[in-house]
Amino acid sequence: NAGVTQTPKFQVLKTGQSMTLQCAQDMNHNSMYWYRQDPGMGLRLIYYSASEGTTDKGEVPNGYNVSRLNKREFSLRLESAAPSQTSVYFCASWGDRRARADTQYFGPGTRLTVL
Amino acid sequence: DAKTTQPTSMDCAEGRAANLPCNHSTISGNEYVYWYRQIHSQGPQYIIHGLKNNETNEMASLIITEDRKSSTLILPHATLRDTAVYYCIVSYSGAGSYQLTFGKGTKLSVIP
């Protein structure tokens, strides 16, 4: 049971390049999330998916697209990377929020630098 | 979701209890209080959450005031590995998928 996994761990892009960050969870959770964290700041929500087939914008969606490929996988795409997108990206998942012991689980992060 | 207010930083001596306060004066009746921590840019780690009763697990205790306007996370015997940023988050507990809004948290430094 790996929890939430993210690939790649590190990435360097040039301005204008595109890339997709991959996220997968093996806990059969319905909801999945993408956050970014800039130095010295808290996490900010980019997009989330309440269930397979649905996606919604979070606080900072501009410049990103997402795909909920199936229940396990939720990808984040940067179509034309900009230096302002240099950040650490975290994926998270959450099962049934009504369950007493349920919590949000986070992946280890992808450290992205855009030159 | 209700906003929270936390001190920017705190120090705690190793082996002593660390008490981290959080104010959430606009919390509504169906919102839980969650605590997460983040150790050196790793993914945030869940610690504990509660609605109105005090809660305890193997990591920490959560004390929520009777009016629910503030809470305290207690790490009973802090170790150097507890040095981290601690986030207090208030979030709706109903059905559906809701966001966790992370502020800047409290940077806890455990001192030898």
mmCIF file of C-alpha atoms in Angstrom:
data_model
loop_
_atom_site.group_PDB
_atom_site.id
_atom_site.type_symbol
_atom_site.label_atom_id
_atom_site.label_comp_id
_atom_site.label_asym_id
_atom_site.label_seq_id
_atom_site.Cartn_x
_atom_site.Cartn_y
_atom_site.Cartn_z
ATOM 1 C CA ASN A 1 0.000 0.000 0.000
ATOM 2 C CA ALA A 2 2.010 2.963 -1.303
ATOM 3 C CA GLY A 3 -0.554 5.674 -0.496
ATOM 4 C CA VAL A 4 -0.171 8.656 -2.841
ATOM 5 C CA THR A 5 2.672 8.565 -5.360
ATOM 6 C CA GLN A 6 3.891 11.365 -7.616
ATOM 7 C CA THR A 7 6.192 11.433 -10.608
ATOM 8 C CA PRO A 8 8.601 12.937 -11.325
ATOM 9 C CA LYS A 9 10.245 14.015 -8.057
ATOM 10 C CA PHE A 10 12.211 16.811 -9.727
ATOM 11 C CA GLN A 11 11.872 18.608 -13.057
ATOM 12 C CA VAL A 12 13.530 21.555 -14.755
ATOM 13 C CA LEU A 13 11.752 23.170 -17.704
ATOM 14 C CA LYS A 14 12.459 26.059 -19.995
ATOM 15 C CA THR A 15 9.851 28.785 -20.397
ATOM 16 C CA GLY A 16 7.211 27.682 -22.875
ATOM 17 C CA GLN A 17 7.785 23.948 -22.503
ATOM 18 C CA SER A 18 4.950 21.675 -21.479
ATOM 19 C CA MET A 19 4.815 18.782 -19.069
ATOM 20 C CA THR A 20 2.432 16.578 -17.126
ATOM 21 C CA LEU A 21 2.757 15.761 -13.432
ATOM 22 C CA GLN A 22 1.407 12.349 -12.557
ATOM 23 C CA CYS A 23 -0.356 11.331 -9.350
ATOM 24 C CA ALA A 24 -1.792 7.984 -8.304
ATOM 25 C CA GLN A 25 -3.394 6.667 -5.120
ATOM 26 C CA ASP A 26 -4.115 3.103 -4.107
ATOM 27 C CA MET A 27 -6.560 3.783 -1.256
ATOM 28 C CA ASN A 28 -9.721 3.732 -3.396
ATOM 29 C CA HIS A 29 -10.365 7.385 -2.512
ATOM 30 C CA ASN A 30 -12.983 9.388 -4.366
ATOM 31 C CA SER A 31 -11.472 12.870 -4.095
ATOM 32 C CA MET A 32 -8.098 13.989 -5.381
ATOM 33 C CA TYR A 33 -6.368 17.355 -5.224
ATOM 34 C CA TRP A 34 -3.449 19.299 -6.668
ATOM 35 C CA TYR A 35 -1.739 21.990 -4.569
ATOM 36 C CA ARG A 36 1.271 24.199 -5.103
ATOM 37 C CA GLN A 37 3.552 25.565 -2.418
ATOM 38 C CA ASP A 38 5.837 28.513 -2.978
ATOM 39 C CA PRO A 39 8.772 29.195 -0.630
ATOM 40 C CA GLY A 40 7.657 30.301 2.837
ATOM 41 C CA MET A 41 3.982 29.973 1.960
ATOM 42 C CA GLY A 42 1.176 27.597 2.766
ATOM 43 C CA LEU A 43 -0.337 25.257 0.204
ATOM 44 C CA ARG A 44 -2.711 26.691 -2.377
ATOM 45 C CA LEU A 45 -5.273 24.548 -4.177
ATOM 46 C CA ILE A 46 -4.969 24.449 -7.966
ATOM 47 C CA TYR A 47 -7.653 21.951 -8.983
ATOM 48 C CA TYR A 48 -9.553 19.137 -7.363
ATOM 49 C CA SER A 49 -11.682 16.204 -8.444
ATOM 50 C CA ALA A 50 -14.551 15.170 -6.193
ATOM 51 C CA SER A 51 -15.022 11.899 -8.049
ATOM 52 C CA GLU A 52 -14.030 10.129 -11.224
ATOM 53 C CA GLY A 53 -15.137 12.195 -14.208
ATOM 54 C CA THR A 54 -15.405 15.539 -12.409
ATOM 55 C CA THR A 55 -12.905 18.349 -11.902
ATOM 56 C CA ASP A 56 -13.209 21.809 -10.365
ATOM 57 C CA LYS A 57 -11.006 24.872 -10.087
ATOM 58 C CA GLY A 58 -9.360 25.789 -6.847
ATOM 59 C CA GLU A 59 -7.755 29.029 -5.751
ATOM 60 C CA VAL A 60 -5.021 29.272 -8.431
ATOM 61 C CA PRO A 61 -6.054 27.351 -11.593
ATOM 62 C CA ASN A 62 -4.662 29.682 -14.275
ATOM 63 C CA GLY A 63 -1.987 28.094 -16.444
ATOM 64 C CA TYR A 64 -2.935 24.531 -15.514
ATOM 65 C CA ASN A 65 -5.192 21.767 -16.768
ATOM 66 C CA VAL A 66 -6.094 18.501 -15.077
ATOM 67 C CA SER A 67 -7.386 15.075 -16.036
ATOM 68 C CA ARG A 68 -9.003 12.542 -13.754
ATOM 69 C CA LEU A 69 -8.009 9.530 -15.814
ATOM 70 C CA ASN A 70 -9.718 7.001 -13.553
ATOM 71 C CA LYS A 71 -10.384 6.642 -9.841
ATOM 72 C CA ARG A 72 -6.682 6.106 -9.091
ATOM 73 C CA GLU A 73 -5.008 8.742 -11.245
ATOM 74 C CA PHE A 74 -5.163 12.534 -11.400
ATOM 75 C CA SER A 75 -2.714 14.400 -13.630
ATOM 76 C CA LEU A 76 -1.742 18.068 -13.779
ATOM 77 C CA ARG A 77 -0.584 19.599 -17.062
ATOM 78 C CA LEU A 78 1.347 22.781 -17.687
ATOM 79 C CA GLU A 79 0.790 23.661 -21.355
ATOM 80 C CA SER A 80 3.295 26.513 -21.550
ATOM 81 C CA ALA A 81 5.433 26.732 -18.434
ATOM 82 C CA ALA A 82 6.313 30.137 -16.970
ATOM 83 C CA PRO A 83 8.887 31.050 -14.282
ATOM 84 C CA SER A 84 5.983 31.955 -11.974
ATOM 85 C CA GLN A 85 5.076 28.266 -11.931
ATOM 86 C CA THR A 86 8.321 27.354 -10.208
ATOM 87 C CA SER A 87 7.049 25.675 -7.076
ATOM 88 C CA VAL A 88 6.610 22.403 -5.219
ATOM 89 C CA TYR A 89 3.494 20.550 -6.330
ATOM 90 C CA PHE A 90 1.633 18.213 -4.005
ATOM 91 C CA CYS A 91 -1.074 15.746 -4.887
ATOM 92 C CA ALA A 92 -3.518 14.551 -2.233
ATOM 93 C CA SER A 93 -6.477 12.227 -1.943
ATOM 94 C CA TRP A 94 -9.395 11.869 0.437
ATOM 95 C CA GLY A 95 -11.982 9.144 0.813
ATOM 96 C CA ASP A 96 -15.367 9.545 2.451
ATOM 97 C CA ARG A 97 -15.127 12.736 4.479
ATOM 98 C CA ARG A 98 -17.991 11.622 6.664
ATOM 99 C CA ALA A 99 -15.953 8.697 7.915
ATOM 100 C CA ARG A 100 -14.722 9.465 11.390
ATOM 101 C CA ALA A 101 -11.154 8.383 10.876
ATOM 102 C CA ASP A 102 -10.759 9.587 7.303
ATOM 103 C CA THR A 103 -8.131 12.157 6.461
ATOM 104 C CA GLN A 104 -6.434 13.751 3.511
ATOM 105 C CA TYR A 105 -3.243 11.999 2.436
ATOM 106 C CA PHE A 106 -0.459 13.786 0.584
ATOM 107 C CA GLY A 107 2.175 12.626 -1.854
ATOM 108 C CA PRO A 108 5.895 13.472 -1.482
ATOM 109 C CA GLY A 109 5.784 16.356 -3.948
ATOM 110 C CA THR A 110 7.284 17.325 -7.308
ATOM 111 C CA ARG A 111 9.851 20.100 -7.277
ATOM 112 C CA LEU A 112 9.516 22.071 -10.510
ATOM 113 C CA THR A 113 11.846 24.807 -11.705
ATOM 114 C CA VAL A 114 11.011 26.847 -14.787
ATOM 115 C CA LEU A 115 13.939 28.785 -16.238
ATOM 116 C CA ASP B 1 -14.490 27.545 5.513
ATOM 117 C CA ALA B 2 -13.673 29.580 8.624
ATOM 118 C CA LYS B 3 -10.343 31.374 8.834
ATOM 119 C CA THR B 4 -7.788 30.469 11.466
ATOM 120 C CA THR B 5 -5.127 32.489 13.265
ATOM 121 C CA GLN B 6 -1.915 30.912 14.513
ATOM 122 C CA PRO B 7 1.328 32.340 15.923
ATOM 123 C CA THR B 8 4.087 32.551 13.353
ATOM 124 C CA SER B 9 6.619 30.629 15.403
ATOM 125 C CA MET B 10 7.172 28.889 18.743
ATOM 126 C CA ASP B 11 10.016 27.192 20.544
ATOM 127 C CA CYS B 12 9.766 24.177 22.818
ATOM 128 C CA ALA B 13 12.401 22.359 24.872
ATOM 129 C CA GLU B 14 12.945 18.727 23.956
ATOM 130 C CA GLY B 15 10.968 16.420 26.234
ATOM 131 C CA ARG B 16 8.496 19.106 27.262
ATOM 132 C CA ALA B 17 4.929 19.442 26.064
ATOM 133 C CA ALA B 18 4.389 21.654 23.029
ATOM 134 C CA ASN B 19 1.111 23.572 23.118
ATOM 135 C CA LEU B 20 0.158 25.120 19.783
ATOM 136 C CA PRO B 21 -2.820 27.501 19.847
ATOM 137 C CA CYS B 22 -5.275 28.273 17.070
ATOM 138 C CA ASN B 23 -8.107 30.802 16.934
ATOM 139 C CA HIS B 24 -11.114 30.112 14.721
ATOM 140 C CA SER B 25 -13.729 32.525 16.046
ATOM 141 C CA THR B 26 -16.006 32.268 12.967
ATOM 142 C CA ILE B 27 -16.241 28.474 12.949
ATOM 143 C CA SER B 28 -19.690 27.105 12.196
ATOM 144 C CA GLY B 29 -21.410 24.160 13.809
ATOM 145 C CA ASN B 30 -20.631 21.624 11.085
ATOM 146 C CA GLU B 31 -16.947 22.476 10.654
ATOM 147 C CA TYR B 32 -14.177 20.279 11.984
ATOM 148 C CA VAL B 33 -10.805 21.462 13.252
ATOM 149 C CA TYR B 34 -7.925 19.654 11.528
ATOM 150 C CA TRP B 35 -4.232 19.731 12.339
ATOM 151 C CA TYR B 36 -1.513 18.849 9.866
ATOM 152 C CA ARG B 37 2.242 19.297 9.967
ATOM 153 C CA GLN B 38 4.893 19.633 7.308
ATOM 154 C CA ILE B 39 8.444 18.598 7.988
ATOM 155 C CA HIS B 40 11.015 20.313 5.808
ATOM 156 C CA SER B 41 9.015 20.580 2.551
ATOM 157 C CA GLN B 42 7.745 17.003 2.668
ATOM 158 C CA GLY B 43 4.073 16.381 1.984
ATOM 159 C CA PRO B 44 1.814 17.526 4.844
ATOM 160 C CA GLN B 45 1.076 14.850 7.412
ATOM 161 C CA TYR B 46 -2.260 14.476 9.163
ATOM 162 C CA ILE B 47 -2.103 14.708 12.965
ATOM 163 C CA ILE B 48 -5.599 14.847 14.418
ATOM 164 C CA HIS B 49 -9.040 16.365 13.977
ATOM 165 C CA GLY B 50 -12.153 17.003 16.040
ATOM 166 C CA LEU B 51 -15.587 18.590 16.056
ATOM 167 C CA LYS B 52 -16.309 19.632 19.637
ATOM 168 C CA ASN B 53 -14.977 16.981 21.984
ATOM 169 C CA ASN B 54 -11.341 16.727 22.949
ATOM 170 C CA GLU B 55 -9.468 14.097 20.977
ATOM 171 C CA THR B 56 -6.326 12.074 21.563
ATOM 172 C CA ASN B 57 -4.361 9.715 19.377
ATOM 173 C CA GLU B 58 -0.862 8.281 19.372
ATOM 174 C CA MET B 59 0.617 11.521 18.070
ATOM 175 C CA ALA B 60 -1.153 14.316 19.916
ATOM 176 C CA SER B 61 -4.134 15.657 21.824
ATOM 177 C CA LEU B 62 -6.588 18.259 20.579
ATOM 178 C CA ILE B 63 -8.359 20.496 23.079
ATOM 179 C CA ILE B 64 -11.298 22.484 21.706
ATOM 180 C CA THR B 65 -12.886 25.195 23.865
ATOM 181 C CA GLU B 66 -16.541 24.876 24.746
ATOM 182 C CA ASP B 67 -17.530 27.747 22.449
ATOM 183 C CA ARG B 68 -15.361 26.154 19.697
ATOM 184 C CA LYS B 69 -13.707 29.473 18.917
ATOM 185 C CA SER B 70 -10.216 28.225 19.657
ATOM 186 C CA SER B 71 -8.250 25.031 20.040
ATOM 187 C CA THR B 72 -4.857 23.799 21.210
ATOM 188 C CA LEU B 73 -2.758 21.009 19.766
ATOM 189 C CA ILE B 74 -0.639 19.308 22.406
ATOM 190 C CA LEU B 75 2.433 17.231 21.626
ATOM 191 C CA PRO B 76 3.008 15.667 25.049
ATOM 192 C CA HIS B 77 6.765 15.004 24.860
ATOM 193 C CA ALA B 78 8.269 16.961 21.993
ATOM 194 C CA THR B 79 11.303 15.503 20.213
ATOM 195 C CA LEU B 80 13.661 17.053 17.687
ATOM 196 C CA ARG B 81 11.741 15.215 14.957
ATOM 197 C CA ASP B 82 8.650 17.259 15.834
ATOM 198 C CA THR B 83 10.317 20.393 14.446
ATOM 199 C CA ALA B 84 7.950 21.343 11.619
ATOM 200 C CA VAL B 85 5.326 23.807 10.431
ATOM 201 C CA TYR B 86 1.958 23.039 12.022
ATOM 202 C CA TYR B 87 -1.250 23.977 10.223
ATOM 203 C CA CYS B 88 -4.623 24.439 11.898
ATOM 204 C CA ILE B 89 -7.458 24.157 9.370
ATOM 205 C CA VAL B 90 -11.199 24.429 9.750
ATOM 206 C CA SER B 91 -13.244 22.562 7.191
ATOM 207 C CA TYR B 92 -16.827 21.540 6.519
ATOM 208 C CA SER B 93 -17.601 17.972 7.490
ATOM 209 C CA GLY B 94 -20.561 17.183 5.249
ATOM 210 C CA ALA B 95 -20.866 15.049 2.138
ATOM 211 C CA GLY B 96 -19.020 16.031 -0.988
ATOM 212 C CA SER B 97 -15.502 17.148 -1.668
ATOM 213 C CA TYR B 98 -14.296 20.281 0.031
ATOM 214 C CA GLN B 99 -11.076 22.172 0.132
ATOM 215 C CA LEU B 100 -8.559 22.419 2.936
ATOM 216 C CA THR B 101 -7.281 25.980 3.094
ATOM 217 C CA PHE B 102 -3.721 26.075 4.376
ATOM 218 C CA GLY B 103 -2.467 29.289 5.968
ATOM 219 C CA LYS B 104 1.162 29.893 6.873
ATOM 220 C CA GLY B 105 0.944 27.804 10.045
ATOM 221 C CA THR B 106 3.172 27.873 13.133
ATOM 222 C CA LYS B 107 6.814 26.994 12.790
ATOM 223 C CA LEU B 108 7.650 24.894 15.856
ATOM 224 C CA SER B 109 11.304 24.558 16.738
ATOM 225 C CA VAL B 110 12.149 21.877 19.303
ATOM 226 C CA ILE B 111 15.362 22.820 21.057
ATOM 227 C CA PRO B 112 17.775 20.272 22.606
#
